[in-house]
């Protein structure tokens, strides 16, 4: 996987523009380093939802946190509008917070259990002294109602009195209260049951339309990402594989990894025999010693020597469809069927 | 080859014509400070060898408690378990733990959801596999080690000799789940429970583990109960599906019948709330209003009625029974079942 390169970056206006971002974590005292994000360039346009997908360990959450400056990038740039975030510190960085919000995976543990809901949602407004007392209270009631919570009843209660889905609604209310430009959603529905998941996905679409938000939506579930995104980026071991519009990406993936991911999704249709699909065997390699060249080559059925020697660069294979692969799949080309992964 | 063939020669239970497992009106209630939680509230089904039953439901539907209750893996205190579970004709409800010990691992085994916490972190993987073999099969240590080796390679673990000497933390999640499966199938059980076996795993690894379970189930002619919240996981891999809601089976049918001809509004709502990969992006999802029922004070009448789009006064007062199987073996509990044409609106692919 790929690769580096910036062919996919837009020339026009972007809300977020990430270039050559590296995030490394030291491993104990071993002196080794894990590159969780290893040279990613990506942009997010005004008003769009960018989906980030990949399996665990691909760096998608780290990328989200690096945009928020919750983790520090080792090198590279994160441009928010025309502000370079990675060099900001202290008060200057703090000033960007109300415009750049985040929603987390576990809705219950991301709300302070000892605070009342009204206070949780209001805190950002109080800190930023947005409006006066009455308008802050009105805003709290408004955002709670908009996310589908009975505001009058809820403001005096604490998070444990709400279900997971309701807590996620409260988290969304808190995030939109300061009228941000961008919200990073880090696996916001993966802890929820499917019936609640659908409610939250619809709610995020409504919020985006109502408040003119730009979303970065991080998830491992490809069907969820397709549903909500305007563009989808697939990541593997800290690198970008492929980025395209969802309908194009899912109909004809160009990167073998995307194809493998798509074929591994269980389909709720008994007529589809799940054992007769293409796919990949093996597991994600250790990020401590990533493969040379293309990082996906150890599991790729199409890998050649070139893939081991040379890292593929992002290239445009079809209009607005970018892939980092030496041998991208043509439209309609399937991945070779998986050999039995059982010896 | 091991364990299954050894087992045949030392089998003590005569093979019978009766179904392997007959569950009848099984109830499992937990006593809590806030009241009685009716986690499983009258579930009945039969399962034959070589067949796979999928149990589907959201969290709190009782699907996990059902499998634990059948297997007798419940807390000793504050549990009320009634009804009947017959395994090859032997009644297991009320059976003594000493009898259950004979069955656990040997006749029925379970693959748990979280492979990290289900393996013993301070015991080598090899020991964890041979433990059950030595307990049930009366074989020598060498023989047990050889069998463990064969098991590890049969579940697709490379370098089994080296892996036998490792501890669970030295393995990835997918590897650990393969080890869990090796442990579960070691003694050649006739019934295998897989309780959300892939929920903790990535999607490419999930597909591998589901393939492995299916292969093992077929090769060893086991009955399997696959418990999951994901209708996609059970669609292509089960013979029959039971949909649970609030501790009851609300719809049960052969897999193809269920997907082509679903009758219960909950099954319909569940299927249509899942984002489908084949739908264009930004397709508005159908949602189920409200939230799963409180199992201490469940709604009167049909438990799904407060969230059901078709509910009437009858639904709110009278609980519909699970219907007798029709000619397709289709059962459902609803006063106003979804009409046959509904399969288009449910949007199954």
XYZ file of C-alpha atoms in Angstrom:
692
model
C 0.000 0.000 0.000
C 0.864 2.219 -0.641
C 1.889 4.940 -1.106
C 2.875 8.379 -0.965
C 2.277 11.172 -3.404
C -0.124 14.043 -3.673
C -1.753 13.573 -7.049
C -5.122 13.336 -5.348
C -4.970 16.663 -3.539
C -7.358 19.268 -4.770
C -6.006 22.500 -6.198
C -8.942 24.495 -4.928
C -10.233 25.537 -1.538
C -9.960 22.981 1.225
C -11.021 23.052 4.853
C -8.340 20.642 5.914
C -5.188 19.878 4.009
C -2.815 17.288 5.393
C 0.545 16.873 3.747
C 3.221 14.229 4.318
C 2.038 13.589 7.825
C 4.096 11.220 9.970
C 3.098 10.159 13.467
C 5.460 7.845 15.300
C 5.149 6.250 18.705
C 8.102 4.870 20.648
C 7.745 1.233 21.719
C 8.628 0.921 25.381
C 12.321 1.536 25.937
C 13.309 -0.606 22.990
C 14.236 2.407 20.898
C 11.934 1.072 18.179
C 9.284 3.239 16.661
C 5.906 2.464 15.183
C 4.887 4.711 12.341
C 1.136 4.783 12.886
C 0.743 7.356 10.160
C 3.547 7.085 7.614
C 3.413 9.906 5.141
C -0.235 10.627 4.491
C -1.452 13.468 2.327
C -5.141 14.068 2.145
C -7.542 16.961 1.894
C -11.070 17.622 3.052
C -13.251 19.980 1.052
C -15.822 22.392 2.393
C -19.103 20.690 3.208
C -18.060 17.164 2.338
C -17.894 14.009 4.423
C -14.591 12.239 4.021
C -14.742 8.598 5.096
C -11.557 6.968 6.409
C -11.645 3.176 6.434
C -9.214 0.435 7.225
C -8.659 -2.406 9.614
C -7.389 -1.947 13.136
C -3.833 -0.707 13.174
C -4.076 1.093 9.849
C -3.656 4.483 11.506
C -7.095 5.932 10.816
C -7.765 6.941 14.424
C -4.246 8.285 14.840
C -4.750 10.385 11.745
C -7.966 11.780 13.250
C -6.198 12.573 16.499
C -3.258 14.122 14.670
C -5.642 16.460 12.861
C -7.059 17.474 16.245
C -3.509 17.844 17.619
C -4.335 15.351 20.364
C -1.262 13.458 19.253
C 1.717 15.332 17.925
C 2.870 14.746 14.393
C 6.582 14.057 13.934
C 6.579 15.807 10.605
C 4.211 17.069 8.000
C 1.532 19.701 7.917
C -2.093 19.994 8.925
C -3.651 23.086 7.387
C -7.032 24.089 8.802
C -8.242 26.785 6.451
C -5.021 28.759 6.248
C -3.842 27.973 9.778
C -0.991 25.499 10.143
C -1.979 23.478 13.218
C 1.102 21.376 13.851
C 3.222 24.326 14.915
C 0.565 25.972 17.068
C 0.946 25.780 20.809
C -0.932 26.757 23.919
C -3.397 29.597 23.560
C -3.177 29.800 19.770
C -4.011 26.115 19.424
C -6.789 26.478 21.955
C -8.368 29.199 19.860
C -8.984 26.675 17.060
C -10.860 24.226 19.303
C -14.407 25.550 18.977
C -14.090 25.334 15.184
C -12.723 21.781 15.182
C -14.650 19.266 17.251
C -14.557 15.528 17.777
C -17.032 12.719 18.510
C -15.651 9.551 20.026
C -16.376 5.856 19.757
C -17.615 5.048 23.228
C -20.422 7.491 23.952
C -20.754 6.613 27.610
C -17.136 7.016 28.664
C -16.710 10.184 26.634
C -19.240 12.042 28.795
C -18.238 13.034 32.322
C -20.381 10.770 34.525
C -20.541 13.315 37.363
C -21.805 16.231 35.310
C -25.350 16.926 34.329
C -26.161 16.801 30.634
C -27.045 20.498 30.458
C -23.619 21.393 31.818
C -21.829 18.973 29.504
C -23.384 20.491 26.405
C -22.979 24.051 27.695
C -19.360 23.844 28.743
C -17.919 24.884 25.386
C -20.203 27.930 25.274
C -19.181 28.933 28.797
C -15.492 28.541 28.075
C -15.698 30.595 24.902
C -18.145 33.066 26.429
C -20.365 32.731 23.400
C -23.476 34.854 23.885
C -25.014 35.758 27.219
C -26.511 33.544 29.890
C -29.932 33.338 28.240
C -28.670 32.683 24.734
C -26.346 29.946 25.988
C -29.214 28.207 27.709
C -31.351 28.592 24.595
C -28.546 27.112 22.490
C -28.239 24.100 24.820
C -31.971 23.455 24.576
C -31.894 23.925 20.832
C -29.055 21.489 20.096
C -30.462 18.869 22.453
C -33.868 19.059 20.768
C -32.250 18.925 17.346
C -30.411 15.695 18.163
C -33.643 14.158 19.382
C -33.294 14.430 23.162
C -36.108 15.755 25.327
C -34.076 18.781 26.407
C -36.120 20.010 29.373
C -36.033 16.565 30.955
C -32.444 15.808 30.037
C -30.468 18.832 31.227
C -30.786 17.911 34.900
C -29.788 14.283 34.418
C -26.441 12.545 34.328
C -25.075 10.375 31.495
C -25.703 7.025 33.226
C -29.439 7.654 32.962
C -29.227 7.458 29.181
C -28.699 4.576 26.772
C -25.641 4.327 24.517
C -27.512 5.762 21.564
C -28.815 8.690 23.608
C -25.327 9.376 24.982
C -24.032 9.490 21.417
C -26.768 12.017 20.604
C -25.639 14.106 23.583
C -22.022 13.906 22.350
C -23.188 15.171 18.975
C -25.107 18.007 20.647
C -21.982 18.953 22.582
C -19.900 18.911 19.411
C -22.258 21.140 17.404
C -22.947 23.602 20.250
C -19.934 25.787 19.487
C -20.840 25.818 15.778
C -17.699 24.139 14.504
C -16.594 24.013 10.913
C -15.274 20.472 11.036
C -16.195 17.483 13.201
C -13.942 14.453 13.351
C -16.094 11.387 14.055
C -13.960 8.511 15.326
C -15.979 5.282 14.999
C -19.111 7.034 16.271
C -21.469 4.117 15.619
C -19.365 1.018 16.158
C -20.408 0.615 19.804
C -24.113 0.808 18.937
C -26.702 -1.775 17.925
C -27.734 -1.736 14.281
C -31.154 -0.196 14.950
C -29.529 2.653 16.911
C -26.661 2.921 14.432
C -29.132 3.795 11.674
C -30.649 6.547 13.836
C -27.240 8.099 14.538
C -26.130 7.933 10.886
C -29.314 9.693 9.795
C -28.821 12.238 12.578
C -25.270 13.017 11.428
C -26.591 13.647 7.912
C -29.238 15.983 9.332
C -26.686 17.861 11.451
C -24.396 18.255 8.482
C -27.196 19.799 6.430
C -28.511 21.976 9.247
C -25.203 23.411 10.454
C -23.241 23.223 7.193
C -20.646 20.929 8.684
C -17.668 19.232 7.155
C -17.136 15.731 8.546
C -14.217 13.355 8.738
C -15.839 10.007 9.415
C -13.524 7.262 10.669
C -14.882 3.707 10.740
C -13.995 0.128 9.978
C -17.430 -0.771 8.597
C -17.368 -0.215 4.850
C -21.130 -0.196 4.439
C -21.499 2.510 7.084
C -18.766 4.600 5.475
C -20.332 4.258 2.050
C -23.666 5.399 3.383
C -22.413 8.643 4.872
C -19.400 9.705 2.795
C -18.876 11.900 -0.238
C -15.359 10.568 -0.692
C -13.775 7.485 0.871
C -10.091 6.963 1.652
C -8.838 3.442 2.340
C -5.804 3.091 4.605
C -3.445 0.218 5.348
C -0.535 0.206 7.801
C -0.255 3.955 7.999
C -0.464 4.574 4.271
C -3.129 5.636 1.853
C -4.282 2.972 -0.657
C -7.112 4.469 -2.558
C -9.388 7.472 -2.536
C -12.508 7.947 -4.624
C -16.214 8.683 -4.489
C -18.033 5.865 -2.698
C -20.189 4.706 -5.594
C -17.156 4.424 -7.867
C -14.867 2.945 -5.203
C -17.318 0.242 -4.163
C -18.395 -0.621 -7.702
C -14.890 -0.952 -9.084
C -12.104 -0.840 -6.517
C -8.718 -0.318 -8.120
C -6.538 -1.358 -5.190
C -6.349 -5.097 -4.450
C -6.703 -4.335 -0.737
C -9.933 -2.427 -1.254
C -11.215 -5.311 -3.373
C -10.286 -7.774 -0.644
C -11.957 -5.686 2.043
C -15.118 -5.421 0.002
C -15.264 -9.130 -0.712
C -14.789 -9.935 2.982
C -17.916 -8.071 4.050
C -20.629 -10.524 4.987
C -23.632 -9.926 2.740
C -27.106 -10.337 4.219
C -28.195 -12.546 1.340
C -28.229 -16.338 1.590
C -27.894 -16.681 -2.191
C -24.331 -15.405 -1.969
C -21.897 -18.141 -1.040
C -19.377 -16.427 1.224
C -16.699 -19.067 0.692
C -16.548 -18.498 -3.067
C -15.242 -14.955 -2.961
C -11.915 -13.463 -3.768
C -10.039 -12.188 -0.769
C -6.774 -12.161 1.064
C -5.321 -14.558 3.584
C -2.998 -13.709 6.415
C -3.130 -10.807 8.785
C -1.856 -7.268 8.924
C 1.958 -7.358 9.417
C 3.644 -5.848 12.441
C 3.884 -2.078 12.049
C 7.286 -2.309 13.774
C 8.730 -3.923 10.660
C 6.493 -2.939 7.771
C 7.189 -4.655 4.440
C 9.423 -2.790 2.013
C 7.950 -1.183 -1.065
C 4.196 -1.550 -1.030
C 3.097 -2.375 2.476
C 0.287 -4.609 1.296
C 2.436 -6.839 -0.909
C 2.806 -9.657 1.668
C -0.922 -10.380 1.410
C -1.525 -9.260 -2.143
C -2.328 -11.949 -4.711
C -0.963 -9.719 -7.489
C 2.352 -8.755 -5.882
C 5.549 -8.934 -7.912
C 9.187 -8.082 -7.240
C 8.551 -4.511 -8.229
C 6.120 -4.194 -5.326
C 8.868 -5.183 -2.885
C 11.378 -2.739 -4.298
C 9.450 0.348 -5.112
C 6.783 2.126 -3.165
C 3.816 2.915 -5.396
C 2.830 6.550 -5.793
C -0.720 7.810 -5.773
C -1.976 8.067 -9.376
C -5.288 8.906 -10.960
C -6.675 5.784 -12.650
C -10.059 7.227 -13.505
C -11.458 10.714 -13.035
C -11.407 11.475 -9.315
C -10.319 7.942 -8.521
C -6.822 7.763 -7.069
C -4.889 4.661 -6.133
C -1.415 3.855 -4.880
C -0.673 0.568 -6.591
C 1.708 -0.589 -9.333
C -0.914 -2.920 -10.795
C -4.316 -1.357 -10.180
C -7.358 -3.456 -11.015
C -9.177 -2.425 -14.159
C -12.882 -1.765 -14.023
C -14.689 -5.078 -13.712
C -11.499 -7.012 -12.944
C -11.899 -9.294 -9.944
C -9.321 -10.294 -7.430
C -8.156 -13.893 -7.975
C -10.184 -16.297 -5.830
C -8.729 -16.935 -2.449
C -6.823 -20.161 -2.059
C -8.095 -22.073 0.923
C -6.501 -20.406 3.876
C -6.607 -23.684 5.724
C -3.527 -25.763 5.144
C -7.143 -36.635 13.047
C -7.047 -37.054 15.771
C -9.428 -36.169 18.251
C -12.549 -36.984 16.378
C -11.452 -40.506 15.518
C -10.191 -41.226 19.023
C -13.500 -40.083 20.304
C -15.511 -42.426 18.102
C -13.729 -45.454 19.444
C -14.194 -44.465 23.064
C -17.709 -43.128 22.708
C -19.922 -44.010 25.594
C -23.180 -42.553 24.379
C -25.042 -44.736 21.903
C -25.925 -42.924 18.732
C -29.632 -42.313 18.669
C -32.138 -41.415 16.011
C -33.500 -38.497 18.033
C -32.330 -34.954 17.263
C -29.070 -34.060 18.945
C -30.499 -31.141 20.883
C -34.089 -30.484 21.890
C -34.737 -27.240 23.754
C -38.231 -26.839 25.095
C -39.646 -23.706 26.749
C -36.265 -22.789 28.208
C -36.423 -19.865 30.607
C -33.540 -18.161 32.315
C -34.246 -15.377 34.784
C -31.725 -13.405 36.784
C -32.626 -12.022 40.200
C -31.306 -8.501 40.599
C -31.859 -5.741 43.109
C -34.181 -4.022 40.660
C -36.257 -7.089 39.920
C -36.344 -10.250 37.887
C -34.603 -9.968 34.494
C -36.274 -12.307 32.015
C -33.229 -12.792 29.811
C -34.523 -15.945 28.098
C -38.272 -16.292 28.261
C -39.525 -19.534 26.776
C -37.355 -20.607 23.843
C -37.897 -23.906 22.016
C -36.081 -25.465 19.057
C -34.446 -28.666 17.920
C -31.106 -29.091 16.234
C -29.689 -32.090 14.421
C -26.081 -33.066 13.814
C -24.444 -31.412 10.862
C -26.840 -28.448 10.939
C -26.116 -24.828 11.771
C -28.561 -22.586 13.595
C -27.991 -18.848 13.546
C -29.266 -16.903 16.543
C -29.611 -13.206 15.729
C -30.566 -10.296 17.930
C -29.459 -6.944 19.269
C -27.699 -6.542 22.583
C -29.995 -7.485 25.408
C -32.122 -9.803 23.275
C -30.981 -12.820 25.291
C -29.009 -14.548 22.561
C -25.839 -14.978 24.601
C -27.708 -16.055 27.732
C -29.572 -18.620 25.619
C -26.377 -20.341 24.533
C -24.900 -20.197 28.029
C -28.111 -21.549 29.487
C -28.202 -24.507 27.098
C -24.638 -25.299 27.983
C -25.211 -24.792 31.714
C -22.638 -22.007 31.984
C -24.564 -19.736 34.331
C -23.769 -18.192 37.698
C -24.628 -20.495 40.591
C -26.653 -17.892 42.455
C -29.641 -15.734 41.690
C -30.545 -17.601 38.535
C -33.833 -19.313 37.777
C -33.550 -21.775 34.913
C -36.552 -23.840 33.895
C -37.813 -25.745 30.898
C -35.976 -28.544 29.216
C -32.708 -29.035 27.347
C -32.304 -32.585 26.075
C -28.953 -33.514 24.600
C -29.181 -36.936 22.928
C -32.175 -37.594 25.132
C -30.428 -36.658 28.401
C -32.040 -33.845 30.379
C -29.506 -31.127 31.206
C -31.688 -28.623 33.099
C -31.139 -29.373 36.746
C -28.278 -31.744 35.956
C -25.467 -31.939 38.438
C -22.228 -30.110 37.651
C -20.402 -33.439 37.754
C -22.534 -34.603 34.815
C -22.011 -31.324 32.964
C -18.248 -31.680 33.315
C -18.540 -34.880 31.252
C -20.288 -32.918 28.517
C -18.274 -29.700 28.476
C -15.538 -29.887 25.886
C -16.293 -33.535 25.177
C -19.832 -33.337 23.785
C -20.446 -29.597 23.522
C -17.967 -26.748 23.375
C -17.991 -23.011 22.958
C -15.934 -20.488 21.018
C -16.211 -17.197 22.878
C -16.322 -13.662 21.577
C -13.143 -12.232 22.970
C -10.171 -14.476 22.296
C -7.874 -12.435 24.522
C -9.774 -12.786 27.761
C -11.029 -16.299 27.071
C -7.579 -17.865 26.931
C -5.480 -18.313 30.044
C -2.760 -15.652 29.745
C -0.219 -17.524 31.894
C -0.513 -20.956 30.297
C 1.167 -22.000 27.072
C -1.211 -22.529 24.191
C -0.225 -26.194 23.861
C -1.133 -26.909 27.473
C -4.493 -25.230 27.028
C -5.306 -27.526 24.126
C -4.048 -30.751 25.709
C -5.811 -30.016 28.998
C -9.208 -30.998 27.609
C -7.804 -33.932 25.637
C -6.183 -35.427 28.726
C -9.276 -34.812 30.833
C -11.717 -36.507 28.491
C -9.837 -38.956 26.321
C -7.488 -40.873 28.596
C -4.524 -40.599 26.274
C -0.818 -40.257 26.943
C 0.904 -36.921 27.140
C 2.787 -37.576 23.919
C -0.350 -38.569 22.129
C -2.102 -35.445 23.398
C 0.766 -33.264 22.177
C 0.672 -34.905 18.766
C -3.064 -34.315 18.608
C -2.644 -30.673 19.634
C -0.120 -30.250 16.832
C -2.520 -31.750 14.297
C -5.330 -29.533 15.606
C -3.277 -26.359 15.292
C -2.395 -27.118 11.700
C -6.003 -28.033 10.936
C -7.139 -24.595 12.087
C -4.616 -22.984 9.769
C -1.869 -21.919 12.150
C 1.553 -21.863 10.486
C 4.539 -23.296 12.381
C 2.385 -25.203 14.889
C 5.387 -26.614 16.795
C 6.566 -23.136 17.677
C 3.068 -21.829 18.381
C 2.363 -24.642 20.861
C 5.044 -23.265 23.144
C 3.819 -19.678 22.964
C 1.573 -17.717 25.286
C -1.628 -16.046 24.038
C -0.148 -12.532 24.172
C 2.401 -13.552 21.563
C -0.373 -14.074 19.033
C -2.660 -11.783 17.084
C -6.414 -11.706 17.653
C -7.106 -13.884 14.627
C -4.506 -16.459 15.738
C -5.982 -16.539 19.222
C -9.433 -17.138 17.826
C -7.994 -20.033 15.794
C -6.531 -21.420 19.021
C -9.936 -21.045 20.706
C -11.473 -23.044 17.877
C -8.768 -25.713 18.179
C -9.510 -26.021 21.903
C -13.240 -26.186 21.268
C -13.021 -28.929 18.645
C -10.201 -30.872 20.342
C -12.348 -33.633 21.824
C -14.653 -33.890 18.846
C -17.788 -32.296 20.330
C -21.110 -32.959 18.660
C -22.383 -29.456 19.339
C -20.344 -26.287 18.892
C -21.471 -22.880 20.143
C -19.884 -19.859 18.525
C -20.880 -16.766 20.483
C -20.079 -13.676 18.388
C -16.852 -15.409 17.315
C -15.715 -12.611 15.032
C -17.012 -9.424 16.626
C -13.588 -8.518 17.997
C -11.846 -9.183 14.669
C -11.159 -7.216 11.517
C -13.291 -7.884 8.493
C -10.670 -9.774 6.445
C -9.828 -11.942 9.464
C -13.524 -12.355 10.246
C -14.071 -13.908 6.832
C -11.182 -16.332 7.436
C -12.492 -17.387 10.854
C -16.038 -17.888 9.587
C -14.694 -20.009 6.724
C -12.702 -22.040 9.234
C -15.701 -22.630 11.500
C -17.768 -23.720 8.529
C -15.093 -26.127 7.276
C -14.592 -27.653 10.694
C -18.306 -27.979 11.277
C -18.775 -29.800 7.979
C -15.717 -32.026 8.262
C -16.537 -33.104 11.795
C -20.270 -33.290 11.253
C -20.978 -31.103 14.273
C -24.130 -29.190 15.011
C -23.342 -25.491 15.382
C -25.147 -22.602 17.014
C -23.798 -19.338 15.632
C -24.793 -16.385 17.805
C -24.360 -12.934 16.281
C -25.860 -9.482 15.922
C -24.873 -9.338 12.256
C -27.429 -10.722 9.801
C -24.717 -10.690 7.156
C -22.637 -13.202 9.104
C -25.450 -15.769 9.295
C -26.932 -15.255 5.815
C -24.635 -17.505 3.817
C -23.503 -19.799 6.585
C -26.497 -21.233 8.425
C -29.306 -23.671 7.679
C -31.784 -21.986 9.952
C -32.087 -18.638 11.695
C -33.849 -17.721 14.912
C -34.404 -13.990 15.466
C -34.588 -13.069 19.145
C -36.213 -10.051 20.738
C -36.647 -9.478 24.477
C -35.762 -13.055 25.422
C -38.054 -14.738 22.924
C -37.688 -16.154 19.456
C -39.938 -13.915 17.346
C -39.228 -15.528 14.001
C -37.561 -18.748 12.974
C -37.150 -20.180 9.508
C -34.740 -21.894 7.150
C -32.232 -19.229 6.151
C -33.360 -18.804 2.542
C -37.012 -18.675 3.548
C -36.331 -16.047 6.189
C -34.524 -13.718 3.822
C -36.937 -14.139 0.919
C -40.136 -14.235 2.889
C -39.749 -12.577 6.275
C -42.947 -12.167 8.243
C -42.096 -10.453 11.521
C -41.968 -6.633 11.539
C -38.898 -6.713 13.801
C -36.929 -8.845 11.327
C -38.022 -6.490 8.571
C -36.955 -3.434 10.557
C -33.647 -5.010 11.532
C -32.790 -5.854 7.934
C -33.738 -2.478 6.572
C -31.788 -0.560 9.229
C -28.483 -2.092 8.084
C -26.613 0.086 5.574
C -26.193 -2.003 2.443
C -23.062 -1.944 0.389
C -25.157 -2.188 -2.770
C -27.151 0.960 -2.025
C -25.892 4.307 -3.346
C -24.212 6.496 -0.794
C -26.390 8.860 1.257
C -29.337 6.441 1.076
C -31.604 7.398 3.950
C -31.651 4.504 6.424
C -34.889 3.171 7.824
C -34.749 3.219 11.576
C -36.510 1.455 14.389
C -37.885 4.071 16.736
C -37.490 3.794 20.481
C -35.080 1.488 22.214
C -34.837 -2.172 23.191
C -37.295 -3.118 25.942
C -36.602 -3.210 29.621
C -36.499 -6.906 30.552
C -37.516 -6.235 34.159
C -40.796 -4.539 33.223
C -41.344 -5.614 29.650
C -44.169 -4.019 27.679
C -47.480 -5.838 27.853
C -48.693 -7.766 24.837
C -46.196 -8.118 22.038
C -42.800 -6.990 23.352
C -42.044 -5.263 20.069
C -45.347 -3.369 19.930
C -44.026 -0.027 21.306
C -41.540 0.178 18.418
C -43.610 -1.516 15.733
C -44.979 0.488 12.829
C -47.968 -1.807 12.442
C -48.991 -2.200 16.099
C -52.671 -2.086 17.064
C -54.479 -2.275 20.403
C -54.529 -6.048 20.159
C -50.714 -6.076 19.931
C -50.428 -3.953 23.058
C -52.607 -6.229 25.173
C -52.266 -9.779 23.872
C -48.948 -11.454 23.319
C -48.847 -13.377 20.023
C -47.648 -16.985 20.326
C -44.957 -18.413 18.065
C -46.943 -19.941 15.222
C -46.690 -23.608 14.300
C -44.244 -24.227 11.464
C -45.814 -23.824 8.016
C -44.866 -26.023 5.051
C -41.512 -24.205 4.740
C -40.776 -24.647 8.440
C -41.395 -20.947 8.992
C -42.534 -19.769 12.437
C -43.245 -16.249 13.680
C -45.028 -14.570 16.547
C -47.071 -11.694 15.214
C -50.772 -10.894 14.973
C -50.334 -8.938 11.752
C -47.370 -10.489 9.941
C -45.660 -8.660 7.129
C -47.218 -9.647 3.822
C -45.241 -11.727 1.392
C -44.674 -8.843 -0.983
C -42.719 -7.091 1.753
C -39.474 -8.630 0.637
C -39.062 -5.847 -1.895
C -39.495 -3.123 0.678
C -37.190 -4.862 3.120
C -34.498 -4.346 0.532
C -32.675 -7.650 0.717
C -30.029 -7.028 -1.886
